[in-house]
Amino acid sequence: MQEDFNYDAFTIPSPQRTRWYTRLWSACRGCGCLCRKKQRFPLYLIGYDPVGRFQRAASVGDVALVERLINASEHHVNECDRRGRSPLHYASAHNHPNVVRLLSSNDCTDINMKNDEGCTPLIKAAQRDSIECISILLIHGADPNIVDDSGDAALHHAICRGNIPVVSKLLEYNVDIKAKTEHGLTPYKLALFQNQLEMVQFLIENGADAHSELTPYSGGAAAVESEQSTKKCANFHKGYTLIQKTEAIHLFLVVAICTIK
């Protein structure tokens, strides 16, 4: 009797089998569909992994090595990889102002060079919120009105990110405050669409004419064009959101089936 008692005291009861939906909770939690949204990797840095020695030195901010490679005859300051990305692109994308200053001050540097996505170093700096790199590039003659293959200039990227200091710096260099995106949105309407209320107020204080952009005028032709472009952009975002929801539901069902099996 005593032996049975001691045996029961040292016996660990086996855990009960959990329900399938309980196990599914922990599985989906890792995918981010049943918990708070996970931080996504910055899209503007995807693929910006340098291959060549020159680009690698610029991406890590090694000023001494970049200067030595510039002076060497085997490398050129505008040397690009297979995707058209120069060392200045890498320095701007990875936020290294000292390397940007060194490369921009070189007379042979093409400061407005585009990569395979149509992005200039200034656009990459705007995507990174690097006000210091942007200031250096603008001082050395970077064109703030150049657009990428998506039809967005550095100003549009800064507005979407809600970066008022960057927008203020671009306005100092006569950026077009009425430049439209691919979907026909002006910076003011883009700020409204992105729900950037502080940016909206800032643009109004710096010359954006809210009344003329939102009120039909001159026979209604401009109003019709504005309404169509806004609807086009809204439909695009609705379609993208629908795709995301469909993918999430599909992933949920796949995990559920695998867990049941």
mmCIF file of C-alpha atoms in Angstrom:
data_model
loop_
_atom_site.group_PDB
_atom_site.id
_atom_site.type_symbol
_atom_site.label_atom_id
_atom_site.label_comp_id
_atom_site.label_asym_id
_atom_site.label_seq_id
_atom_site.Cartn_x
_atom_site.Cartn_y
_atom_site.Cartn_z
ATOM 1 C CA MET A 1 0.000 0.000 0.000
ATOM 2 C CA GLN A 2 2.795 2.384 0.933
ATOM 3 C CA GLU A 3 4.639 1.495 -2.276
ATOM 4 C CA ASP A 4 1.541 2.302 -4.342
ATOM 5 C CA PHE A 5 1.217 5.610 -2.545
ATOM 6 C CA ASN A 6 4.849 6.534 -3.240
ATOM 7 C CA TYR A 7 4.451 5.486 -6.871
ATOM 8 C CA ASP A 8 1.403 7.717 -7.297
ATOM 9 C CA ALA A 9 3.200 10.614 -5.631
ATOM 10 C CA PHE A 10 6.074 10.489 -8.117
ATOM 11 C CA THR A 11 3.926 9.845 -11.183
ATOM 12 C CA ILE A 12 3.363 12.863 -13.411
ATOM 13 C CA PRO A 13 -0.112 12.828 -14.956
ATOM 14 C CA SER A 14 -0.043 12.876 -18.748
ATOM 15 C CA PRO A 15 -1.357 16.109 -20.290
ATOM 16 C CA GLN A 16 -4.753 15.964 -21.917
ATOM 17 C CA ARG A 17 -4.982 16.314 -25.679
ATOM 18 C CA THR A 18 -5.754 19.896 -26.600
ATOM 19 C CA ARG A 19 -8.478 20.906 -28.985
ATOM 20 C CA TRP A 20 -7.506 21.508 -32.599
ATOM 21 C CA TYR A 21 -8.450 25.171 -32.438
ATOM 22 C CA THR A 22 -6.297 25.656 -29.321
ATOM 23 C CA ARG A 23 -3.251 24.369 -31.172
ATOM 24 C CA LEU A 24 -4.244 26.414 -34.188
ATOM 25 C CA TRP A 25 -4.105 29.567 -32.071
ATOM 26 C CA SER A 26 -0.368 29.197 -31.378
ATOM 27 C CA ALA A 27 0.284 28.327 -35.011
ATOM 28 C CA CYS A 28 -1.558 31.354 -36.368
ATOM 29 C CA ARG A 29 -0.075 33.617 -33.749
ATOM 30 C CA GLY A 30 3.320 33.154 -35.344
ATOM 31 C CA CYS A 31 1.877 34.154 -38.720
ATOM 32 C CA GLY A 32 0.503 37.377 -37.314
ATOM 33 C CA CYS A 33 -3.150 36.794 -38.242
ATOM 34 C CA LEU A 34 -4.454 36.438 -34.669
ATOM 35 C CA CYS A 35 -2.175 38.841 -32.868
ATOM 36 C CA ARG A 36 -0.925 42.352 -33.306
ATOM 37 C CA LYS A 37 0.597 43.245 -36.626
ATOM 38 C CA LYS A 38 4.247 42.310 -37.057
ATOM 39 C CA GLN A 39 6.737 44.887 -38.261
ATOM 40 C CA ARG A 40 7.447 44.411 -41.940
ATOM 41 C CA PHE A 41 10.880 44.611 -43.488
ATOM 42 C CA PRO A 42 11.363 48.010 -45.193
ATOM 43 C CA LEU A 43 10.499 47.581 -48.856
ATOM 44 C CA TYR A 44 13.044 50.174 -49.933
ATOM 45 C CA LEU A 45 15.905 48.006 -48.621
ATOM 46 C CA ILE A 46 14.793 44.746 -50.224
ATOM 47 C CA GLY A 47 17.483 43.702 -52.677
ATOM 48 C CA TYR A 48 19.921 46.379 -51.525
ATOM 49 C CA ASP A 49 22.555 43.849 -50.546
ATOM 50 C CA PRO A 50 25.796 44.923 -52.220
ATOM 51 C CA VAL A 51 27.791 42.513 -54.326
ATOM 52 C CA GLY A 52 30.827 44.476 -55.480
ATOM 53 C CA ARG A 53 33.570 45.724 -53.192
ATOM 54 C CA PHE A 54 32.889 49.385 -53.963
ATOM 55 C CA GLN A 55 29.139 49.120 -53.295
ATOM 56 C CA ARG A 56 29.757 47.123 -50.129
ATOM 57 C CA ALA A 57 32.080 49.777 -48.736
ATOM 58 C CA ALA A 58 29.481 52.480 -49.441
ATOM 59 C CA SER A 59 26.671 50.479 -47.842
ATOM 60 C CA VAL A 60 28.533 50.051 -44.548
ATOM 61 C CA GLY A 61 29.786 53.647 -44.409
ATOM 62 C CA ASP A 62 33.509 52.920 -44.774
ATOM 63 C CA VAL A 63 34.646 56.408 -45.835
ATOM 64 C CA ALA A 64 38.362 55.569 -45.936
ATOM 65 C CA LEU A 65 37.881 52.572 -48.197
ATOM 66 C CA VAL A 66 35.456 54.423 -50.479
ATOM 67 C CA GLU A 67 37.960 57.261 -50.882
ATOM 68 C CA ARG A 68 40.757 54.792 -51.610
ATOM 69 C CA LEU A 69 38.645 52.986 -54.212
ATOM 70 C CA ILE A 70 37.703 56.269 -55.885
ATOM 71 C CA ASN A 71 41.359 57.185 -56.282
ATOM 72 C CA ALA A 72 42.218 53.733 -57.573
ATOM 73 C CA SER A 73 42.174 53.287 -61.339
ATOM 74 C CA GLU A 74 40.288 49.975 -61.162
ATOM 75 C CA HIS A 75 37.034 51.546 -59.907
ATOM 76 C CA HIS A 76 34.888 54.436 -61.155
ATOM 77 C CA VAL A 77 32.731 56.641 -58.943
ATOM 78 C CA ASN A 78 29.641 55.764 -61.032
ATOM 79 C CA GLU A 79 30.350 52.035 -61.066
ATOM 80 C CA CYS A 80 27.006 50.177 -60.983
ATOM 81 C CA ASP A 81 25.890 46.659 -60.267
ATOM 82 C CA ARG A 82 23.648 44.697 -62.625
ATOM 83 C CA ARG A 83 20.581 46.565 -61.325
ATOM 84 C CA GLY A 84 21.980 50.012 -62.022
ATOM 85 C CA ARG A 85 22.748 50.853 -58.397
ATOM 86 C CA SER A 86 25.758 53.059 -57.874
ATOM 87 C CA PRO A 87 27.707 53.445 -54.614
ATOM 88 C CA LEU A 88 25.756 56.667 -54.047
ATOM 89 C CA HIS A 89 22.512 54.665 -54.189
ATOM 90 C CA TYR A 90 23.818 52.267 -51.543
ATOM 91 C CA ALA A 91 25.110 55.044 -49.278
ATOM 92 C CA SER A 92 21.756 56.852 -49.496
ATOM 93 C CA ALA A 93 19.676 53.712 -48.976
ATOM 94 C CA HIS A 94 21.709 52.680 -45.921
ATOM 95 C CA ASN A 95 21.877 56.233 -44.496
ATOM 96 C CA HIS A 96 25.590 57.078 -44.471
ATOM 97 C CA PRO A 97 25.858 60.897 -44.819
ATOM 98 C CA ASN A 98 29.662 60.955 -44.767
ATOM 99 C CA VAL A 99 29.886 58.618 -47.745
ATOM 100 C CA VAL A 100 27.121 60.544 -49.518
ATOM 101 C CA ARG A 101 29.071 63.778 -48.980
ATOM 102 C CA LEU A 102 32.266 62.223 -50.322
ATOM 103 C CA LEU A 103 30.627 60.790 -53.425
ATOM 104 C CA SER A 104 28.480 63.867 -54.136
ATOM 105 C CA SER A 105 31.445 66.220 -53.998
ATOM 106 C CA ASN A 106 33.204 64.281 -56.762
ATOM 107 C CA ASP A 107 32.856 66.109 -60.086
ATOM 108 C CA CYS A 108 32.374 62.861 -62.023
ATOM 109 C CA THR A 109 29.472 61.618 -59.916
ATOM 110 C CA ASP A 110 26.122 61.339 -61.698
ATOM 111 C CA ILE A 111 23.989 62.484 -58.771
ATOM 112 C CA ASN A 112 20.692 61.899 -60.608
ATOM 113 C CA MET A 113 21.488 58.391 -61.831
ATOM 114 C CA LYS A 114 18.517 56.011 -61.821
ATOM 115 C CA ASN A 115 18.559 52.357 -60.868
ATOM 116 C CA ASP A 116 16.411 49.668 -62.488
ATOM 117 C CA GLU A 117 13.378 50.911 -60.509
ATOM 118 C CA GLY A 118 13.877 54.498 -61.631
ATOM 119 C CA CYS A 119 14.980 55.617 -58.160
ATOM 120 C CA THR A 120 17.633 58.286 -57.772
ATOM 121 C CA PRO A 121 19.824 58.499 -54.648
ATOM 122 C CA LEU A 122 17.581 61.352 -53.467
ATOM 123 C CA ILE A 123 14.494 59.118 -53.647
ATOM 124 C CA LYS A 124 16.296 56.374 -51.722
ATOM 125 C CA ALA A 125 17.280 58.908 -49.050
ATOM 126 C CA ALA A 126 13.654 60.102 -48.830
ATOM 127 C CA GLN A 127 12.501 56.511 -48.365
ATOM 128 C CA ARG A 128 15.000 56.192 -45.494
ATOM 129 C CA ASP A 129 13.912 59.498 -43.830
ATOM 130 C CA SER A 130 17.528 60.682 -43.917
ATOM 131 C CA ILE A 131 17.286 64.457 -43.772
ATOM 132 C CA GLU A 132 21.074 64.793 -43.631
ATOM 133 C CA CYS A 133 21.646 62.759 -46.798
ATOM 134 C CA ILE A 134 18.850 64.648 -48.541
ATOM 135 C CA SER A 135 20.409 67.999 -47.627
ATOM 136 C CA ILE A 136 23.789 66.921 -48.983
ATOM 137 C CA LEU A 137 22.311 65.650 -52.243
ATOM 138 C CA LEU A 138 20.248 68.806 -52.777
ATOM 139 C CA ILE A 139 23.240 71.052 -52.099
ATOM 140 C CA HIS A 140 25.201 69.218 -54.788
ATOM 141 C CA GLY A 141 22.481 69.563 -57.416
ATOM 142 C CA ALA A 142 20.101 66.617 -57.026
ATOM 143 C CA ASP A 143 16.835 67.167 -58.908
ATOM 144 C CA PRO A 144 13.882 66.795 -56.477
ATOM 145 C CA ASN A 145 11.296 66.562 -59.278
ATOM 146 C CA ILE A 146 12.545 63.310 -60.843
ATOM 147 C CA VAL A 147 10.040 60.464 -60.508
ATOM 148 C CA ASP A 148 10.640 56.729 -60.301
ATOM 149 C CA ASP A 149 9.011 54.027 -62.418
ATOM 150 C CA SER A 150 5.935 54.171 -60.166
ATOM 151 C CA GLY A 151 5.452 57.868 -60.919
ATOM 152 C CA ASP A 152 6.456 59.023 -57.425
ATOM 153 C CA ALA A 153 9.004 61.716 -56.647
ATOM 154 C CA ALA A 154 10.927 62.121 -53.397
ATOM 155 C CA LEU A 155 8.190 64.504 -52.204
ATOM 156 C CA HIS A 156 5.503 61.835 -52.583
ATOM 157 C CA HIS A 157 7.547 59.290 -50.630
ATOM 158 C CA ALA A 158 8.151 61.776 -47.831
ATOM 159 C CA ILE A 159 4.444 62.667 -47.652
ATOM 160 C CA CYS A 160 3.390 59.019 -47.438
ATOM 161 C CA ARG A 161 5.833 58.563 -44.567
ATOM 162 C CA GLY A 162 4.596 61.721 -42.831
ATOM 163 C CA ASN A 163 8.088 63.208 -42.670
ATOM 164 C CA ILE A 164 7.538 66.960 -42.398
ATOM 165 C CA PRO A 165 11.261 67.909 -42.068
ATOM 166 C CA VAL A 166 12.064 66.131 -45.351
ATOM 167 C CA VAL A 167 9.141 67.802 -47.129
ATOM 168 C CA SER A 168 10.241 71.163 -45.737
ATOM 169 C CA LYS A 169 13.772 70.630 -47.027
ATOM 170 C CA LEU A 170 12.487 69.655 -50.494
ATOM 171 C CA LEU A 171 10.304 72.768 -50.633
ATOM 172 C CA GLU A 172 13.393 74.896 -49.998
ATOM 173 C CA TYR A 173 14.763 73.646 -53.325
ATOM 174 C CA ASN A 174 11.667 74.531 -55.369
ATOM 175 C CA VAL A 175 10.098 71.104 -55.571
ATOM 176 C CA ASP A 176 6.803 71.102 -57.459
ATOM 177 C CA ILE A 177 4.139 71.178 -54.745
ATOM 178 C CA LYS A 178 1.465 70.334 -57.360
ATOM 179 C CA ALA A 179 3.251 67.336 -58.889
ATOM 180 C CA LYS A 180 0.811 64.459 -59.338
ATOM 181 C CA THR A 181 1.369 60.794 -58.666
ATOM 182 C CA GLU A 182 0.692 58.019 -61.165
ATOM 183 C CA HIS A 183 -2.901 57.948 -59.901
ATOM 184 C CA GLY A 184 -3.335 61.697 -60.373
ATOM 185 C CA LEU A 185 -3.079 62.754 -56.724
ATOM 186 C CA THR A 186 -1.383 66.021 -55.815
ATOM 187 C CA PRO A 187 0.758 66.115 -52.646
ATOM 188 C CA TYR A 188 -2.161 67.688 -50.759
ATOM 189 C CA LYS A 189 -4.623 64.980 -51.838
ATOM 190 C CA LEU A 190 -2.023 62.296 -51.206
ATOM 191 C CA ALA A 191 -1.620 63.507 -47.624
ATOM 192 C CA LEU A 192 -5.414 63.406 -47.196
ATOM 193 C CA PHE A 193 -5.591 59.917 -48.689
ATOM 194 C CA GLN A 194 -2.846 58.689 -46.345
ATOM 195 C CA ASN A 195 -4.603 60.337 -43.364
ATOM 196 C CA GLN A 196 -1.534 62.479 -42.620
ATOM 197 C CA LEU A 197 -3.380 65.368 -40.964
ATOM 198 C CA GLU A 198 -0.275 67.198 -39.741
ATOM 199 C CA MET A 199 1.167 66.954 -43.227
ATOM 200 C CA VAL A 200 -2.058 68.368 -44.686
ATOM 201 C CA GLN A 201 -1.843 71.393 -42.417
ATOM 202 C CA PHE A 202 1.842 71.848 -43.223
ATOM 203 C CA LEU A 203 1.194 71.777 -46.974
ATOM 204 C CA ILE A 204 -1.590 74.359 -46.618
ATOM 205 C CA GLU A 205 0.757 76.644 -44.699
ATOM 206 C CA ASN A 206 3.363 76.271 -47.463
ATOM 207 C CA GLY A 207 1.300 77.030 -50.536
ATOM 208 C CA ALA A 208 -1.082 74.129 -51.165
ATOM 209 C CA ASP A 209 -4.444 75.533 -52.323
ATOM 210 C CA ALA A 210 -6.918 73.248 -50.585
ATOM 211 C CA HIS A 211 -9.976 75.150 -51.824
ATOM 212 C CA SER A 212 -9.124 74.916 -55.515
ATOM 213 C CA GLU A 213 -8.094 71.247 -55.309
ATOM 214 C CA LEU A 214 -11.263 70.053 -53.589
ATOM 215 C CA THR A 215 -13.844 72.394 -55.153
ATOM 216 C CA PRO A 216 -15.188 71.910 -58.713
ATOM 217 C CA TYR A 217 -14.272 74.809 -60.975
ATOM 218 C CA SER A 218 -13.818 75.959 -64.594
ATOM 219 C CA GLY A 219 -16.662 74.035 -66.164
ATOM 220 C CA GLY A 220 -16.123 70.918 -64.058
ATOM 221 C CA ALA A 221 -13.462 69.304 -66.276
ATOM 222 C CA ALA A 222 -10.765 69.489 -63.611
ATOM 223 C CA ALA A 223 -13.193 68.287 -60.959
ATOM 224 C CA VAL A 224 -14.156 65.259 -63.045
ATOM 225 C CA GLU A 225 -10.499 64.395 -63.624
ATOM 226 C CA SER A 226 -9.756 64.753 -59.913
ATOM 227 C CA GLU A 227 -12.708 62.591 -58.941
ATOM 228 C CA GLN A 228 -11.771 59.884 -61.425
ATOM 229 C CA SER A 229 -8.146 59.800 -60.264
ATOM 230 C CA THR A 230 -9.204 59.620 -56.616
ATOM 231 C CA LYS A 231 -11.597 56.748 -57.362
ATOM 232 C CA LYS A 232 -8.880 54.957 -59.324
ATOM 233 C CA CYS A 233 -6.454 55.202 -56.432
ATOM 234 C CA ALA A 234 -9.126 54.169 -53.908
ATOM 235 C CA ASN A 235 -10.080 51.126 -56.006
ATOM 236 C CA PHE A 236 -6.424 50.133 -56.224
ATOM 237 C CA HIS A 237 -6.041 50.195 -52.439
ATOM 238 C CA LYS A 238 -9.340 48.327 -51.953
ATOM 239 C CA GLY A 239 -8.195 45.629 -54.356
ATOM 240 C CA TYR A 240 -4.855 45.321 -52.591
ATOM 241 C CA THR A 241 -6.593 45.037 -49.200
ATOM 242 C CA LEU A 242 -8.924 42.354 -50.583
ATOM 243 C CA ILE A 243 -5.952 40.356 -51.854
ATOM 244 C CA GLN A 244 -4.306 40.565 -48.417
ATOM 245 C CA LYS A 245 -7.494 39.354 -46.681
ATOM 246 C CA THR A 246 -7.888 36.489 -49.175
ATOM 247 C CA GLU A 247 -4.298 35.375 -48.606
ATOM 248 C CA ALA A 248 -4.810 35.509 -44.820
ATOM 249 C CA ILE A 249 -7.961 33.351 -45.041
ATOM 250 C CA HIS A 250 -6.202 30.869 -47.325
ATOM 251 C CA LEU A 251 -3.267 30.633 -44.906
ATOM 252 C CA PHE A 252 -5.655 30.127 -41.983
ATOM 253 C CA LEU A 253 -7.391 27.230 -43.744
ATOM 254 C CA VAL A 254 -4.107 25.591 -44.729
ATOM 255 C CA VAL A 255 -2.828 25.712 -41.158
ATOM 256 C CA ALA A 256 -6.138 24.370 -39.867
ATOM 257 C CA ILE A 257 -6.124 21.402 -42.249
ATOM 258 C CA CYS A 258 -2.494 20.572 -41.482
ATOM 259 C CA THR A 259 -3.111 20.764 -37.742
ATOM 260 C CA ILE A 260 -6.163 18.492 -37.887
ATOM 261 C CA LYS A 261 -4.216 15.880 -39.838
#
